[in-house]
mmCIF file of C-alpha atoms in Angstrom:
data_model
loop_
_atom_site.group_PDB
_atom_site.id
_atom_site.type_symbol
_atom_site.label_atom_id
_atom_site.label_comp_id
_atom_site.label_asym_id
_atom_site.label_seq_id
_atom_site.Cartn_x
_atom_site.Cartn_y
_atom_site.Cartn_z
ATOM 1 C CA MET A 1 177.104 -119.187 -36.505
ATOM 2 C CA SER A 2 173.922 -120.006 -38.468
ATOM 3 C CA PHE A 3 173.287 -122.985 -36.195
ATOM 4 C CA ILE A 4 173.591 -120.831 -33.059
ATOM 5 C CA VAL A 5 171.155 -118.209 -34.386
ATOM 6 C CA LEU A 6 168.681 -120.890 -35.521
ATOM 7 C CA PHE A 7 168.902 -122.579 -32.132
ATOM 8 C CA ALA A 8 168.235 -119.227 -30.435
ATOM 9 C CA LEU A 9 165.153 -118.741 -32.634
ATOM 10 C CA PHE A 10 164.016 -122.289 -31.803
ATOM 11 C CA VAL A 11 164.259 -121.587 -28.060
ATOM 12 C CA TYR A 12 162.491 -118.253 -28.559
ATOM 13 C CA VAL A 13 159.496 -119.820 -30.315
ATOM 14 C CA PHE A 14 159.351 -122.720 -27.855
ATOM 15 C CA SER A 15 159.375 -120.423 -24.811
ATOM 16 C CA THR A 16 157.116 -117.590 -25.952
ATOM 17 C CA VAL A 17 154.095 -119.309 -27.524
ATOM 18 C CA THR A 18 151.456 -121.806 -26.510
ATOM 19 C CA ILE A 19 152.180 -125.059 -28.355
ATOM 20 C CA THR A 20 149.406 -126.110 -30.758
ATOM 21 C CA ASN A 21 149.491 -128.788 -33.457
ATOM 22 C CA LEU A 22 150.627 -126.224 -35.996
ATOM 23 C CA HIS A 23 153.388 -125.082 -33.643
ATOM 24 C CA LYS A 24 154.542 -128.687 -33.303
ATOM 25 C CA VAL A 25 154.799 -128.997 -37.078
ATOM 26 C CA TYR A 26 156.728 -125.716 -37.320
ATOM 27 C CA LEU A 27 159.106 -126.645 -34.483
ATOM 28 C CA LEU A 28 159.933 -129.941 -36.206
ATOM 29 C CA PHE A 29 160.438 -128.016 -39.428
ATOM 30 C CA HIS A 30 162.686 -125.498 -37.631
ATOM 31 C CA PHE A 31 164.678 -128.277 -35.954
ATOM 32 C CA SER A 32 165.391 -129.863 -39.333
ATOM 33 C CA MET A 33 166.593 -126.459 -40.584
ATOM 34 C CA MET A 34 169.089 -126.357 -37.719
ATOM 35 C CA LEU A 35 170.704 -129.643 -38.730
ATOM 36 C CA TRP A 36 172.096 -128.432 -42.080
ATOM 37 C CA PRO A 37 174.473 -125.722 -40.743
ATOM 38 C CA PHE A 38 175.425 -128.021 -37.863
ATOM 39 C CA CYS A 39 176.399 -130.793 -40.308
ATOM 40 C CA MET A 40 178.341 -128.385 -42.537
ATOM 41 C CA PHE A 41 180.317 -127.251 -39.496
ATOM 42 C CA ALA A 42 180.882 -130.840 -38.334
ATOM 43 C CA ILE A 43 182.190 -131.919 -41.777
ATOM 44 C CA LYS A 44 184.960 -129.315 -41.589
ATOM 45 C CA LEU A 45 185.689 -130.085 -37.958
ATOM 46 C CA ALA A 46 185.975 -133.874 -38.393
ATOM 47 C CA GLU A 47 189.275 -135.227 -39.717
ATOM 48 C CA ASN A 48 188.235 -138.852 -40.240
ATOM 49 C CA PRO A 49 186.626 -139.329 -43.708
ATOM 50 C CA LYS A 50 184.141 -141.806 -42.197
ATOM 51 C CA TYR A 51 182.781 -139.144 -39.876
ATOM 52 C CA GLN A 52 182.802 -136.602 -42.682
ATOM 53 C CA LEU A 53 180.743 -138.965 -44.860
ATOM 54 C CA PHE A 54 178.321 -139.537 -41.973
ATOM 55 C CA PHE A 55 177.663 -135.793 -41.617
ATOM 56 C CA VAL A 56 177.347 -135.372 -45.401
ATOM 57 C CA LYS A 57 174.669 -138.079 -45.486
ATOM 58 C CA LEU A 58 172.934 -136.649 -42.410
ATOM 59 C CA ALA A 59 172.857 -133.192 -44.002
ATOM 60 C CA PHE A 60 171.235 -134.403 -47.208
ATOM 61 C CA VAL A 61 168.799 -136.762 -45.478
ATOM 62 C CA ASP A 62 167.841 -133.737 -43.394
ATOM 63 C CA THR A 63 167.387 -131.724 -46.604
ATOM 64 C CA ALA A 64 164.933 -134.322 -47.905
ATOM 65 C CA LEU A 65 163.032 -134.293 -44.620
ATOM 66 C CA LEU A 66 163.177 -130.483 -44.561
ATOM 67 C CA THR A 67 161.481 -130.314 -47.949
ATOM 68 C CA SER A 68 158.722 -132.725 -46.930
ATOM 69 C CA GLY A 69 158.408 -130.844 -43.628
ATOM 70 C CA TRP A 70 157.988 -127.603 -45.535
ATOM 71 C CA LEU A 71 155.212 -129.228 -47.608
ATOM 72 C CA LEU A 72 153.482 -130.470 -44.431
ATOM 73 C CA PHE A 73 153.821 -127.039 -42.837
ATOM 74 C CA THR A 74 152.315 -125.427 -45.948
ATOM 75 C CA ILE A 75 149.365 -127.840 -45.895
ATOM 76 C CA PHE A 76 148.671 -127.108 -42.209
ATOM 77 C CA LEU A 77 149.068 -123.361 -42.664
ATOM 78 C CA THR A 78 146.744 -123.071 -45.670
ATOM 79 C CA GLY A 79 144.168 -125.500 -44.243
ATOM 80 C CA GLN A 80 144.333 -127.853 -47.268
ATOM 81 C CA ALA A 81 143.376 -130.864 -45.168
ATOM 82 C CA GLN A 82 142.468 -132.970 -48.224
ATOM 83 C CA PHE A 83 146.195 -133.536 -48.827
ATOM 84 C CA LEU A 84 146.532 -135.281 -45.455
ATOM 85 C CA ARG A 85 144.277 -138.212 -46.301
ATOM 86 C CA LYS A 86 146.069 -141.581 -45.999
ATOM 87 C CA LYS A 87 146.378 -142.439 -49.691
ATOM 88 C CA ILE A 88 147.511 -138.947 -50.708
ATOM 89 C CA SER A 89 149.964 -138.731 -47.794
ATOM 90 C CA PHE A 90 151.455 -142.063 -48.868
ATOM 91 C CA VAL A 91 152.026 -140.796 -52.414
ATOM 92 C CA LEU A 92 153.416 -137.464 -51.200
ATOM 93 C CA PHE A 93 156.013 -138.688 -48.743
ATOM 94 C CA ILE A 94 157.216 -142.034 -50.156
ATOM 95 C CA PRO A 95 159.593 -140.382 -52.739
ATOM 96 C CA VAL A 96 161.427 -138.542 -49.951
ATOM 97 C CA LEU A 97 161.893 -141.756 -47.968
ATOM 98 C CA VAL A 98 163.240 -143.561 -51.055
ATOM 99 C CA ILE A 99 165.717 -140.747 -51.746
ATOM 100 C CA ALA A 100 166.797 -140.724 -48.096
ATOM 101 C CA LEU A 101 167.523 -144.459 -48.310
ATOM 102 C CA GLY A 102 169.537 -143.888 -51.506
ATOM 103 C CA VAL A 103 171.603 -141.191 -49.776
ATOM 104 C CA ILE A 104 172.280 -143.432 -46.776
ATOM 105 C CA ALA A 105 173.237 -146.435 -48.928
ATOM 106 C CA ASN A 106 175.385 -144.399 -51.391
ATOM 107 C CA PRO A 107 175.827 -147.482 -53.637
ATOM 108 C CA ASN A 108 179.221 -147.426 -55.401
ATOM 109 C CA GLY A 109 179.501 -143.708 -54.731
ATOM 110 C CA LYS A 110 176.399 -142.949 -56.814
ATOM 111 C CA PHE A 111 175.480 -140.167 -54.404
ATOM 112 C CA VAL A 112 178.798 -138.653 -53.308
ATOM 113 C CA LEU A 113 182.535 -139.299 -53.707
ATOM 114 C CA PRO A 114 185.446 -137.738 -51.791
ATOM 115 C CA VAL A 115 187.993 -135.328 -53.257
ATOM 116 C CA ASN A 116 191.615 -135.600 -52.055
ATOM 117 C CA GLY A 117 190.669 -138.332 -49.614
ATOM 118 C CA GLY A 118 188.062 -136.324 -47.690
ATOM 119 C CA TYR A 119 184.523 -135.001 -47.984
ATOM 120 C CA VAL A 120 185.149 -131.321 -47.232
ATOM 121 C CA GLU A 121 185.276 -131.060 -51.009
ATOM 122 C CA ARG A 122 183.271 -133.695 -52.834
ATOM 123 C CA THR A 123 181.685 -134.668 -56.139
ATOM 124 C CA TYR A 124 178.090 -135.741 -56.581
ATOM 125 C CA GLY A 125 176.593 -138.570 -58.607
ATOM 126 C CA PRO A 126 173.243 -139.392 -60.273
ATOM 127 C CA ILE A 127 171.403 -139.987 -56.968
ATOM 128 C CA PHE A 128 172.135 -136.355 -56.068
ATOM 129 C CA LEU A 129 170.641 -135.155 -59.360
ATOM 130 C CA ILE A 130 167.526 -137.300 -58.880
ATOM 131 C CA MET A 131 167.237 -135.972 -55.337
ATOM 132 C CA ILE A 132 167.392 -132.357 -56.524
ATOM 133 C CA MET A 133 164.675 -132.974 -59.130
ATOM 134 C CA ILE A 134 162.369 -134.573 -56.547
ATOM 135 C CA LEU A 135 162.981 -131.788 -54.027
ATOM 136 C CA VAL A 136 162.311 -129.133 -56.668
ATOM 137 C CA ALA A 137 159.021 -130.930 -57.408
ATOM 138 C CA TYR A 138 158.128 -130.771 -53.696
ATOM 139 C CA VAL A 139 158.897 -127.061 -53.540
ATOM 140 C CA GLY A 140 156.854 -126.536 -56.712
ATOM 141 C CA PHE A 141 153.910 -128.378 -55.179
ATOM 142 C CA SER A 142 154.180 -126.272 -52.025
ATOM 143 C CA LEU A 143 154.175 -123.111 -54.119
ATOM 144 C CA TYR A 144 151.134 -124.418 -55.990
ATOM 145 C CA ILE A 145 149.247 -124.882 -52.709
ATOM 146 C CA ILE A 146 150.201 -121.338 -51.695
ATOM 147 C CA TYR A 147 149.052 -120.055 -55.096
ATOM 148 C CA MET A 148 145.716 -121.843 -54.676
ATOM 149 C CA THR A 149 145.252 -120.069 -51.335
ATOM 150 C CA LEU A 150 146.207 -116.658 -52.684
ATOM 151 C CA ALA A 151 143.928 -117.079 -55.723
ATOM 152 C CA SER A 152 140.979 -118.388 -53.682
ATOM 153 C CA ASN A 153 138.282 -116.507 -51.804
ATOM 154 C CA SER A 154 140.324 -116.553 -48.615
ATOM 155 C CA THR A 155 140.164 -113.419 -46.503
ATOM 156 C CA PRO A 156 142.881 -110.739 -46.741
ATOM 157 C CA ARG A 157 144.261 -111.770 -43.342
ATOM 158 C CA ILE A 158 144.830 -115.362 -44.487
ATOM 159 C CA LYS A 159 146.375 -114.199 -47.754
ATOM 160 C CA LYS A 160 148.712 -111.853 -45.889
ATOM 161 C CA GLN A 161 149.896 -114.659 -43.661
ATOM 162 C CA VAL A 162 150.529 -116.989 -46.601
ATOM 163 C CA ALA A 163 152.252 -114.215 -48.572
ATOM 164 C CA ASN A 164 154.643 -113.545 -45.678
ATOM 165 C CA VAL A 165 155.555 -117.216 -45.425
ATOM 166 C CA LEU A 166 155.946 -117.342 -49.217
ATOM 167 C CA LYS A 167 158.755 -114.796 -48.938
ATOM 168 C CA GLY A 168 160.624 -117.189 -46.679
ATOM 169 C CA VAL A 169 160.398 -120.169 -48.998
ATOM 170 C CA LEU A 170 161.378 -118.078 -52.032
ATOM 171 C CA VAL A 171 164.493 -116.792 -50.244
ATOM 172 C CA LEU A 172 165.425 -120.330 -49.188
ATOM 173 C CA THR A 173 164.807 -121.787 -52.649
ATOM 174 C CA ALA A 174 166.766 -119.027 -54.410
ATOM 175 C CA LEU A 175 169.852 -119.419 -52.225
ATOM 176 C CA VAL A 176 169.782 -123.237 -52.374
ATOM 177 C CA LEU A 177 169.615 -123.142 -56.187
ATOM 178 C CA LEU A 178 172.400 -120.553 -56.233
ATOM 179 C CA ASP A 179 174.485 -122.833 -54.001
ATOM 180 C CA ILE A 180 173.942 -125.765 -56.382
ATOM 181 C CA PHE A 181 174.740 -123.649 -59.446
ATOM 182 C CA LEU A 182 177.957 -122.156 -58.066
ATOM 183 C CA ASN A 183 179.305 -125.094 -56.057
ATOM 184 C CA VAL A 184 178.159 -128.033 -58.213
ATOM 185 C CA VAL A 185 177.548 -126.908 -61.793
ATOM 186 C CA LEU A 186 180.474 -124.465 -61.845
ATOM 187 C CA SER A 187 182.686 -126.371 -59.405
ATOM 188 C CA TYR A 188 185.420 -126.869 -62.028
ATOM 189 C CA PHE A 189 185.648 -123.133 -62.734
ATOM 190 C CA LEU A 190 185.067 -121.498 -59.324
ATOM 191 C CA PRO A 191 186.337 -122.096 -55.793
ATOM 192 C CA VAL A 192 183.851 -123.422 -53.250
ATOM 193 C CA ILE A 193 181.619 -120.658 -51.851
ATOM 194 C CA PRO A 194 180.419 -121.959 -48.473
ATOM 195 C CA GLY A 195 177.375 -120.967 -46.483
ATOM 196 C CA LEU A 196 174.808 -120.063 -49.150
ATOM 197 C CA THR A 197 172.295 -122.737 -48.149
ATOM 198 C CA SER A 198 172.873 -122.015 -44.452
ATOM 199 C CA LEU A 199 172.262 -118.306 -45.117
ATOM 200 C CA GLY A 200 169.024 -119.138 -46.970
ATOM 201 C CA ILE A 201 167.839 -121.315 -44.078
ATOM 202 C CA LEU A 202 168.642 -118.561 -41.565
ATOM 203 C CA LEU A 203 166.885 -115.824 -43.530
ATOM 204 C CA SER A 204 163.796 -117.956 -44.224
ATOM 205 C CA ALA A 205 163.531 -119.007 -40.556
ATOM 206 C CA SER A 206 163.724 -115.338 -39.541
ATOM 207 C CA LEU A 207 160.897 -114.480 -41.941
ATOM 208 C CA PHE A 208 158.783 -117.351 -40.592
ATOM 209 C CA ILE A 209 159.304 -116.164 -36.993
ATOM 210 C CA ILE A 210 158.353 -112.595 -37.935
ATOM 211 C CA ALA A 211 155.214 -113.863 -39.681
ATOM 212 C CA ILE A 212 154.256 -116.017 -36.681
ATOM 213 C CA HIS A 213 154.436 -113.201 -34.159
ATOM 214 C CA ARG A 214 153.436 -110.183 -36.224
ATOM 215 C CA ASP A 215 150.399 -111.731 -37.901
ATOM 216 C CA LYS A 216 149.490 -114.201 -35.134
ATOM 217 C CA ILE A 217 149.417 -117.139 -37.567
ATOM 218 C CA PHE A 218 149.008 -119.733 -34.828
ATOM 219 C CA ASP A 219 146.848 -117.866 -32.285
ATOM 220 C CA LEU A 220 143.353 -118.848 -33.405
ATOM 221 C CA VAL A 221 143.107 -122.360 -32.003
ATOM 222 C CA THR A 222 145.005 -121.316 -28.873
ATOM 223 C CA ILE A 223 142.462 -118.602 -28.082
ATOM 224 C CA ALA A 224 139.568 -120.999 -28.611
ATOM 225 C CA HIS A 225 141.129 -123.669 -26.389
ATOM 226 C CA ARG A 226 141.790 -121.195 -23.623
ATOM 227 C CA ASP A 227 138.299 -119.681 -23.648
ATOM 228 C CA ILE A 228 135.958 -122.615 -24.188
ATOM 229 C CA ILE A 229 137.025 -125.950 -25.642
ATOM 230 C CA ASP A 230 138.936 -127.214 -22.612
ATOM 231 C CA THR A 231 136.185 -126.228 -20.138
ATOM 232 C CA ILE A 232 132.860 -127.138 -21.771
ATOM 233 C CA GLU A 233 131.201 -130.419 -22.704
ATOM 234 C CA HIS A 234 128.838 -129.075 -25.344
ATOM 235 C CA GLY A 235 129.492 -129.323 -29.081
ATOM 236 C CA ILE A 236 132.187 -126.870 -30.203
ATOM 237 C CA LEU A 237 133.133 -125.646 -33.651
ATOM 238 C CA VAL A 238 136.010 -123.204 -34.168
ATOM 239 C CA LEU A 239 136.014 -121.493 -37.567
ATOM 240 C CA ASP A 240 138.535 -119.142 -39.119
ATOM 241 C CA ASP A 241 137.393 -115.969 -40.892
ATOM 242 C CA ASN A 242 136.905 -117.950 -44.087
ATOM 243 C CA GLU A 243 134.390 -120.283 -42.368
ATOM 244 C CA THR A 244 136.893 -123.162 -42.473
ATOM 245 C CA ILE A 245 136.809 -125.576 -39.536
ATOM 246 C CA VAL A 246 140.053 -125.424 -37.559
ATOM 247 C CA GLU A 247 138.803 -127.315 -34.500
ATOM 248 C CA ILE A 248 135.855 -129.582 -33.679
ATOM 249 C CA ASN A 249 135.266 -131.473 -30.443
ATOM 250 C CA TYR A 250 134.120 -135.061 -30.038
ATOM 251 C CA SER A 251 130.571 -134.178 -28.928
ATOM 252 C CA LEU A 252 129.626 -133.172 -32.461
ATOM 253 C CA LEU A 253 131.154 -136.084 -34.359
ATOM 254 C CA PRO A 254 128.245 -138.541 -33.868
ATOM 255 C CA HIS A 255 125.795 -135.975 -35.261
ATOM 256 C CA CYS A 256 127.735 -134.155 -37.994
ATOM 257 C CA ASP A 257 129.946 -135.316 -40.839
ATOM 258 C CA LEU A 258 132.390 -132.463 -40.335
ATOM 259 C CA HIS A 259 136.180 -132.531 -40.242
ATOM 260 C CA ARG A 260 139.040 -130.095 -39.792
ATOM 261 C CA GLY A 261 139.708 -128.269 -43.025
ATOM 262 C CA ASP A 262 136.095 -128.551 -44.237
ATOM 263 C CA ARG A 263 134.176 -125.371 -45.043
ATOM 264 C CA PHE A 264 131.233 -124.868 -42.696
ATOM 265 C CA ASP A 265 127.960 -123.583 -44.189
ATOM 266 C CA MET A 266 125.518 -122.475 -41.512
ATOM 267 C CA ALA A 267 122.626 -122.295 -43.986
ATOM 268 C CA THR A 268 123.169 -125.954 -44.928
ATOM 269 C CA PHE A 269 123.618 -127.011 -41.306
ATOM 270 C CA LEU A 270 120.276 -125.566 -40.146
ATOM 271 C CA PRO A 271 117.113 -127.672 -40.714
ATOM 272 C CA LYS A 272 114.754 -126.631 -43.483
ATOM 273 C CA ASN A 273 111.423 -127.276 -41.746
ATOM 274 C CA LYS A 274 111.500 -124.319 -39.389
ATOM 275 C CA PRO A 275 109.700 -120.931 -39.610
ATOM 276 C CA ALA A 276 111.478 -118.925 -42.275
ATOM 277 C CA SER A 277 111.403 -115.631 -40.360
ATOM 278 C CA LYS A 278 113.220 -117.111 -37.362
ATOM 279 C CA LEU A 279 115.942 -118.731 -39.468
ATOM 280 C CA ASP A 280 116.265 -115.730 -41.789
ATOM 281 C CA PHE A 281 116.906 -113.359 -38.890
ATOM 282 C CA PHE A 282 119.535 -115.704 -37.422
ATOM 283 C CA LEU A 283 121.292 -116.234 -40.784
ATOM 284 C CA HIS A 284 121.194 -112.527 -41.660
ATOM 285 C CA THR A 285 122.834 -111.592 -38.365
ATOM 286 C CA TYR A 286 125.333 -114.463 -38.659
ATOM 287 C CA LEU A 287 126.410 -113.528 -42.197
ATOM 288 C CA GLU A 288 126.107 -109.738 -42.182
ATOM 289 C CA GLU A 289 127.025 -108.793 -38.610
ATOM 290 C CA PRO A 290 130.034 -110.937 -37.629
ATOM 291 C CA LEU A 291 130.721 -108.870 -34.482
ATOM 292 C CA GLU A 292 127.349 -109.769 -32.988
ATOM 293 C CA ARG A 293 126.765 -112.701 -30.656
ATOM 294 C CA ILE A 294 123.654 -114.588 -31.726
ATOM 295 C CA GLU A 295 121.781 -117.732 -30.775
ATOM 296 C CA ILE A 296 118.793 -119.760 -31.859
ATOM 297 C CA GLU A 297 116.876 -122.679 -30.344
ATOM 298 C CA LEU A 298 115.195 -125.215 -32.579
ATOM 299 C CA PHE A 299 114.481 -128.892 -33.209
ATOM 300 C CA HIS A 300 117.194 -130.527 -35.317
ATOM 301 C CA PRO A 301 116.640 -133.975 -36.922
ATOM 302 C CA ARG A 302 120.371 -134.823 -36.819
ATOM 303 C CA PHE A 303 120.374 -134.519 -33.034
ATOM 304 C CA ASN A 304 116.878 -135.998 -32.708
ATOM 305 C CA GLY A 305 116.056 -133.252 -30.230
ATOM 306 C CA TYR A 306 116.156 -129.558 -29.451
ATOM 307 C CA ILE A 307 119.452 -127.715 -29.627
ATOM 308 C CA ASN A 308 120.651 -124.226 -28.820
ATOM 309 C CA ILE A 309 123.159 -122.774 -31.321
ATOM 310 C CA HIS A 310 125.299 -119.912 -30.016
ATOM 311 C CA ALA A 311 127.744 -118.125 -32.341
ATOM 312 C CA ALA A 312 130.323 -115.632 -31.072
ATOM 313 C CA PRO A 313 133.271 -113.897 -32.780
ATOM 314 C CA ILE A 314 136.936 -114.488 -31.924
ATOM 315 C CA LEU A 315 138.652 -111.110 -31.694
ATOM 316 C CA VAL A 316 142.384 -110.339 -31.869
ATOM 317 C CA SER A 317 143.230 -106.650 -31.405
ATOM 318 C CA GLY A 318 139.644 -105.758 -32.274
ATOM 319 C CA ILE A 319 139.715 -107.704 -35.558
ATOM 320 C CA VAL A 320 137.450 -110.690 -36.208
ATOM 321 C CA VAL A 321 139.664 -113.684 -36.934
ATOM 322 C CA GLY A 322 137.042 -116.421 -36.646
ATOM 323 C CA ARG A 323 134.017 -117.706 -34.731
ATOM 324 C CA ILE A 324 133.220 -120.080 -31.909
ATOM 325 C CA ILE A 325 129.968 -121.985 -32.370
ATOM 326 C CA VAL A 326 128.580 -123.741 -29.292
ATOM 327 C CA ILE A 327 125.825 -126.335 -29.811
ATOM 328 C CA GLN A 328 123.982 -127.374 -26.649
ATOM 329 C CA ASP A 329 121.421 -130.180 -26.422
ATOM 330 C CA VAL A 330 118.459 -128.665 -24.553
ATOM 331 C CA THR A 331 115.973 -131.500 -25.154
ATOM 332 C CA LYS A 332 115.774 -132.502 -21.460
ATOM 333 C CA LEU A 333 115.609 -128.904 -20.324
ATOM 334 C CA LYS A 334 112.824 -128.127 -22.786
ATOM 335 C CA SER A 335 110.972 -131.288 -21.702
ATOM 336 C CA LEU A 336 111.159 -130.207 -18.057
ATOM 337 C CA MET A 337 109.965 -126.715 -18.953
ATOM 338 C CA ASP A 338 107.052 -128.118 -20.968
ATOM 339 C CA GLU A 339 106.162 -130.440 -18.078
ATOM 340 C CA THR A 340 106.265 -127.531 -15.624
ATOM 341 C CA THR A 341 104.085 -125.424 -17.906
ATOM 342 C CA LEU A 342 101.572 -128.263 -18.217
ATOM 343 C CA GLN A 343 101.447 -128.696 -14.435
ATOM 344 C CA ASN A 344 100.867 -124.968 -13.993
ATOM 345 C CA GLU A 345 97.987 -125.095 -16.470
ATOM 346 C CA VAL A 346 96.444 -128.058 -14.614
ATOM 347 C CA LEU A 347 96.744 -126.192 -11.307
ATOM 348 C CA GLN A 348 95.108 -123.129 -12.817
ATOM 349 C CA GLU A 349 92.187 -125.254 -14.084
ATOM 350 C CA HIS A 350 91.760 -126.825 -10.616
ATOM 351 C CA ASN A 351 91.798 -123.392 -9.005
#
């Protein structure tokens, strides 16, 4: 039953939203959640112990991948792009791969052993305990990232989104730990109580779906792509309402050392050798009046020419959720205008 409901939610998300990178991460995460209840059902359905063992291993390999997928989803959601650098990613995800290999190998029954000749009821070995400790560490690290976001200067909208997703992971973690306590620690004293982990997965997935659609967690980049990025060749920056870069196009990369997840500071980006009054008016409007569209034209050393900077808000239901900054190279246009002005002056002198 849990598998059917999770599959229905998967189809719902896939069919009702525009797929962005963050959606792709969530859909992979959701798909891995679907495998656990499917495997639990298949274990009871299969009569051959070999097939039962296969589904037991698949379920726990999926659990390891689910935990790492949750961590990846958390990193994407909170914008903590520094954790996705190659060296850090290697350290983060290697333990899960090692545990998955240990589960698959099951050397001398160190992970799981059958009870009464089958794996419907089973006992777990030291690899299972090591796996649980590693997965708890992953969940703890995910919660730490969420805590960093909630304790930071992020806007209330971002904090609300993260808080809603936090409810999902707490529900899932609580029911998984309860499942382990009742069905592993107290297995000699209590009968098996099935479905606790599946229930936790189902409830957490439901909370994630509610958060996605009620708070529009994934809409920001979609709106920007639809309006500008896919139709314009100028430099594009998409910022969230905490001035964090969520999208940058290739036109800007040769001129700016900016990456997704970095915090964008307009005051630092602007050159310092321009008339203060002109820059002060632009910065004041940019910082204090986020609903206003504003632009400025100036010479920028990084571009070795004149650029036009246009900043506009991204609105969802009348609420500012970010900005689109368009940077256009107007050096040639300004050169043509200057040349035309010079020719007009020469003609006036001749006249």
